[in-house]
Amino acid sequence: EPEVTQTPSHQVTQMGQEVILRCVPISNHLYFYWYRQILGQKVEFLVSFYNNEISEKSEIFDDQFSVERPDGSNFTLKIRSTKLEDSAMYFCASSTVGYTIYFGEGSWLTVV
Amino acid sequence: KNEVEQSPQNLTAQEGEFITINCSYSVGISALHWLQQHPGGGIVSLFMLSSGKKKHGRLIATINIQEKHSSLHITASHPRDSAVYICAVARAGNTDKLIFGTGTRLQVFP
């Protein structure tokens, strides 16, 4: 069974620090996503990425966030200056058009 | 108002019971997904539907596009089915993002 892998599984960071969450999507997938889930809340869309550019982003995905696919395999989410309210589980996902979406196990970010 | 509503929010069952979880949505969609979230947080895709019915093992998912409603059924429930079940929709049009429901927490007791 193919899988999306995410690192780290858990990160604690000081407010104001930069964080990079890493994801390795499934190799033949073309669409890549980041979602987040604040504790006790529903999952929310952050950004989608296709053909080496952002295809859609939510209002949550402000200038503090960026995504990159630096080497054709990794897909990263960077938060430039973390805030307390960025504490959440961040999920990477990938898919091909019209097919099942695969999620990673999540990266739990705690900002203190 | 949430674009995707699920009911019930919480559900407890005895092992062997037939389970139904409902999802209603208020937007036009290109697809509806049923997902399972385990206590550790990981999300697994169960079904992607755009019409009709799909079955996988003891799980059955149905969708009624006209009524904007979908159901997930679990036959012969087992304690290992205990998880949060989430309905998510892909809005029709040039968008690939998913809009999630709040989930249904299912606990199955032996």
Coordinates of C-alpha atoms in Angstrom, one line a residue:
Chain A
E1 CA 0.0 0.0 0.0
P2 CA 1.6 3.3 -1.0
E3 CA 1.9 5.9 1.7
V4 CA 2.6 9.6 2.3
T5 CA 5.3 10.1 4.9
Q6 CA 5.6 13.1 7.1
T7 CA 8.4 14.4 9.4
P8 CA 8.6 15.3 12.2
S9 CA 5.8 13.5 13.8
H10 CA 5.9 16.0 16.7
Q11 CA 7.7 19.4 17.0
V12 CA 7.7 21.9 19.9
T13 CA 8.9 25.3 18.9
Q14 CA 9.2 28.7 20.5
M15 CA 6.8 31.5 19.3
G16 CA 8.4 33.5 16.6
Q17 CA 10.6 30.6 15.3
E18 CA 10.5 29.3 11.8
V19 CA 9.3 25.7 11.3
I20 CA 9.5 23.5 8.3
L21 CA 7.3 20.4 8.0
R22 CA 8.3 17.8 5.5
C23 CA 6.3 15.4 3.4
V24 CA 7.1 12.7 0.9
P25 CA 4.0 12.3 -1.3
I26 CA 3.3 9.1 -3.3
S27 CA 5.7 9.1 -6.2
N28 CA 3.3 9.1 -9.2
H29 CA 0.9 11.6 -7.7
L30 CA 0.5 15.1 -9.2
Y31 CA -1.5 17.0 -6.6
F32 CA -0.2 17.9 -3.2
Y33 CA -2.0 19.4 -0.2
W34 CA -1.5 20.7 3.3
Y35 CA -4.4 20.6 5.7
R36 CA -4.4 21.4 9.4
Q37 CA -6.5 20.4 12.4
I38 CA -6.5 22.4 15.6
L39 CA -7.2 20.2 18.6
G40 CA -10.9 19.4 18.9
Q41 CA -11.8 21.1 15.6
K42 CA -12.4 19.9 12.1
V43 CA -9.7 19.6 9.4
E44 CA -9.2 22.7 7.4
F45 CA -7.7 23.2 4.0
L46 CA -4.5 25.3 3.8
V47 CA -3.1 25.0 0.3
S48 CA -3.0 22.8 -2.9
F49 CA 0.0 22.5 -5.2
Y50 CA 0.1 21.3 -8.8
N51 CA 2.7 21.6 -11.6
N52 CA 5.2 23.3 -9.3
E53 CA 2.9 26.1 -8.2
I54 CA 0.1 26.8 -5.7
S55 CA -3.2 26.1 -7.3
E56 CA -5.4 27.2 -4.5
K57 CA -4.9 28.5 -0.9
S58 CA -7.2 29.4 2.0
E59 CA -7.4 32.6 3.9
I60 CA -5.5 30.8 6.7
F61 CA -2.5 30.5 4.3
D62 CA -1.1 34.0 4.7
D63 CA 2.3 35.5 4.1
Q64 CA 3.7 33.5 7.1
F65 CA 3.2 30.3 5.2
S66 CA 5.0 29.0 2.1
V67 CA 5.2 25.7 0.3
E68 CA 8.0 24.2 -1.8
R69 CA 8.7 21.1 -3.7
P70 CA 12.5 21.5 -3.8
D71 CA 13.7 18.2 -5.4
G72 CA 10.8 16.5 -7.1
S73 CA 10.1 14.2 -4.1
N74 CA 9.8 16.3 -0.9
F75 CA 7.0 18.7 -0.3
T76 CA 7.5 21.2 2.5
L77 CA 5.4 23.6 4.5
K78 CA 7.2 26.5 6.1
I79 CA 5.8 28.7 8.8
R80 CA 8.1 31.8 9.0
S81 CA 7.3 33.1 12.4
T82 CA 5.1 30.8 14.4
K83 CA 2.3 32.0 16.6
L84 CA 0.5 30.2 19.5
E85 CA -2.5 29.7 17.2
D86 CA -0.4 27.8 14.7
S87 CA -0.4 24.9 17.2
A88 CA -2.2 22.1 15.3
M89 CA -1.8 18.8 13.6
Y90 CA -0.6 19.4 10.0
F91 CA -1.5 16.8 7.4
C92 CA 0.1 16.4 4.0
A93 CA -1.9 14.7 1.3
S94 CA -1.4 13.7 -2.3
S95 CA -3.6 12.4 -5.1
T96 CA -3.9 12.0 -8.8
V97 CA -6.9 13.6 -10.6
G98 CA -10.2 11.9 -9.9
Y99 CA -8.7 9.4 -7.5
T100 CA -8.4 8.7 -3.8
I101 CA -6.6 11.2 -1.7
Y102 CA -3.9 9.8 0.6
F103 CA -3.0 11.5 3.8
G104 CA 0.1 11.3 5.9
E105 CA 0.1 10.5 9.6
G106 CA 0.4 14.2 10.5
S107 CA 2.9 16.4 12.1
W108 CA 1.8 17.7 15.5
L109 CA 3.1 21.2 16.0
T110 CA 3.1 22.8 19.4
V111 CA 4.1 26.5 19.7
V112 CA 5.0 27.6 23.2
Chain B
K1 CA -23.7 27.4 8.8
N2 CA -21.3 24.5 8.0
E3 CA -21.3 23.4 4.4
V4 CA -20.9 19.8 5.5
E5 CA -22.9 18.5 8.5
Q6 CA -22.6 15.1 10.0
S7 CA -24.8 13.2 12.4
P8 CA -24.6 11.9 15.0
Q9 CA -21.6 13.6 16.5
N10 CA -21.0 10.7 18.9
L11 CA -22.2 7.1 18.5
T12 CA -21.7 4.1 20.8
A13 CA -22.6 0.6 19.7
Q14 CA -22.3 -3.0 20.9
E15 CA -20.2 -5.3 18.8
G16 CA -22.1 -6.7 15.9
E17 CA -24.5 -3.8 15.6
F18 CA -25.3 -2.2 12.2
I19 CA -24.0 1.4 12.2
T20 CA -25.2 4.4 10.1
I21 CA -23.4 7.7 9.9
N22 CA -25.0 10.5 7.9
C23 CA -23.6 13.4 6.0
S24 CA -25.5 16.4 4.5
Y25 CA -23.9 19.1 2.4
S26 CA -25.2 22.4 1.0
V27 CA -22.9 23.0 -2.0
G28 CA -22.6 21.4 -5.4
I29 CA -19.9 18.8 -5.4
S30 CA -17.7 16.9 -7.7
A31 CA -17.0 14.1 -5.2
L32 CA -17.6 13.1 -1.6
H33 CA -15.1 11.3 0.6
W34 CA -15.5 9.2 3.7
L35 CA -12.4 9.2 5.8
Q36 CA -11.4 7.4 9.0
Q37 CA -9.3 9.2 11.7
H38 CA -7.6 7.0 14.3
P39 CA -6.9 8.0 17.9
G40 CA -3.3 8.7 16.9
G41 CA -4.6 11.3 14.4
G42 CA -3.8 9.6 11.1
I43 CA -6.4 9.9 8.4
V44 CA -7.3 7.0 6.0
S45 CA -9.5 7.4 3.0
L46 CA -12.3 4.9 2.9
F47 CA -14.4 5.9 -0.1
M48 CA -14.6 8.5 -2.8
L49 CA -18.1 8.8 -4.3
S50 CA -19.7 10.8 -7.0
S51 CA -22.8 8.7 -7.4
G52 CA -24.5 5.5 -6.3
K53 CA -23.0 3.2 -3.8
K54 CA -19.7 1.6 -3.0
K55 CA -18.8 -1.4 -0.8
H56 CA -15.6 -2.5 0.7
G57 CA -15.7 -5.4 3.2
R58 CA -18.1 -4.5 6.0
L59 CA -18.3 -0.8 4.9
I60 CA -20.9 0.6 2.5
A61 CA -21.2 4.2 1.3
T62 CA -24.1 5.7 -0.5
I63 CA -24.8 9.1 -2.0
N64 CA -27.9 10.8 -3.2
I65 CA -26.8 13.8 -5.3
Q66 CA -30.3 15.3 -5.6
E67 CA -30.8 15.3 -1.8
K68 CA -27.2 16.3 -1.1
H69 CA -26.9 13.4 1.4
S70 CA -24.5 10.5 1.9
S71 CA -24.5 7.7 4.4
L72 CA -21.7 5.4 5.7
H73 CA -22.8 2.0 7.0
I74 CA -20.8 -0.5 9.0
T75 CA -22.2 -4.0 9.1
A76 CA -21.3 -6.3 12.0
S77 CA -19.4 -3.6 13.9
H78 CA -16.3 -4.5 15.8
P79 CA -14.3 -2.7 18.5
R80 CA -11.5 -2.1 16.0
D81 CA -14.0 0.1 14.0
S82 CA -13.8 2.6 16.9
A83 CA -12.5 5.8 15.3
V84 CA -13.7 9.2 14.1
Y85 CA -15.5 9.0 10.7
I86 CA -15.3 12.1 8.6
C87 CA -17.2 13.2 5.6
A88 CA -15.5 15.7 3.2
V89 CA -16.6 17.1 -0.1
A90 CA -14.8 18.5 -3.1
R91 CA -16.8 21.4 -4.3
A92 CA -17.9 21.4 -8.0
G93 CA -15.9 23.7 -10.3
N94 CA -12.2 24.5 -10.6
T95 CA -11.2 23.5 -7.1
D96 CA -9.5 20.5 -5.6
K97 CA -9.7 21.4 -1.9
L98 CA -11.8 19.3 0.5
I99 CA -14.3 20.8 2.9
F100 CA -14.5 18.7 6.0
G101 CA -17.4 17.8 8.3
T102 CA -16.8 17.8 12.0
G103 CA -16.7 14.0 12.2
T104 CA -18.6 11.3 14.0
R105 CA -16.9 9.6 17.0
L106 CA -17.7 5.9 17.0
Q107 CA -17.1 3.6 19.9
V108 CA -17.9 0.0 19.6
F109 CA -17.9 -2.1 22.8
P110 CA -17.3 -5.8 23.0

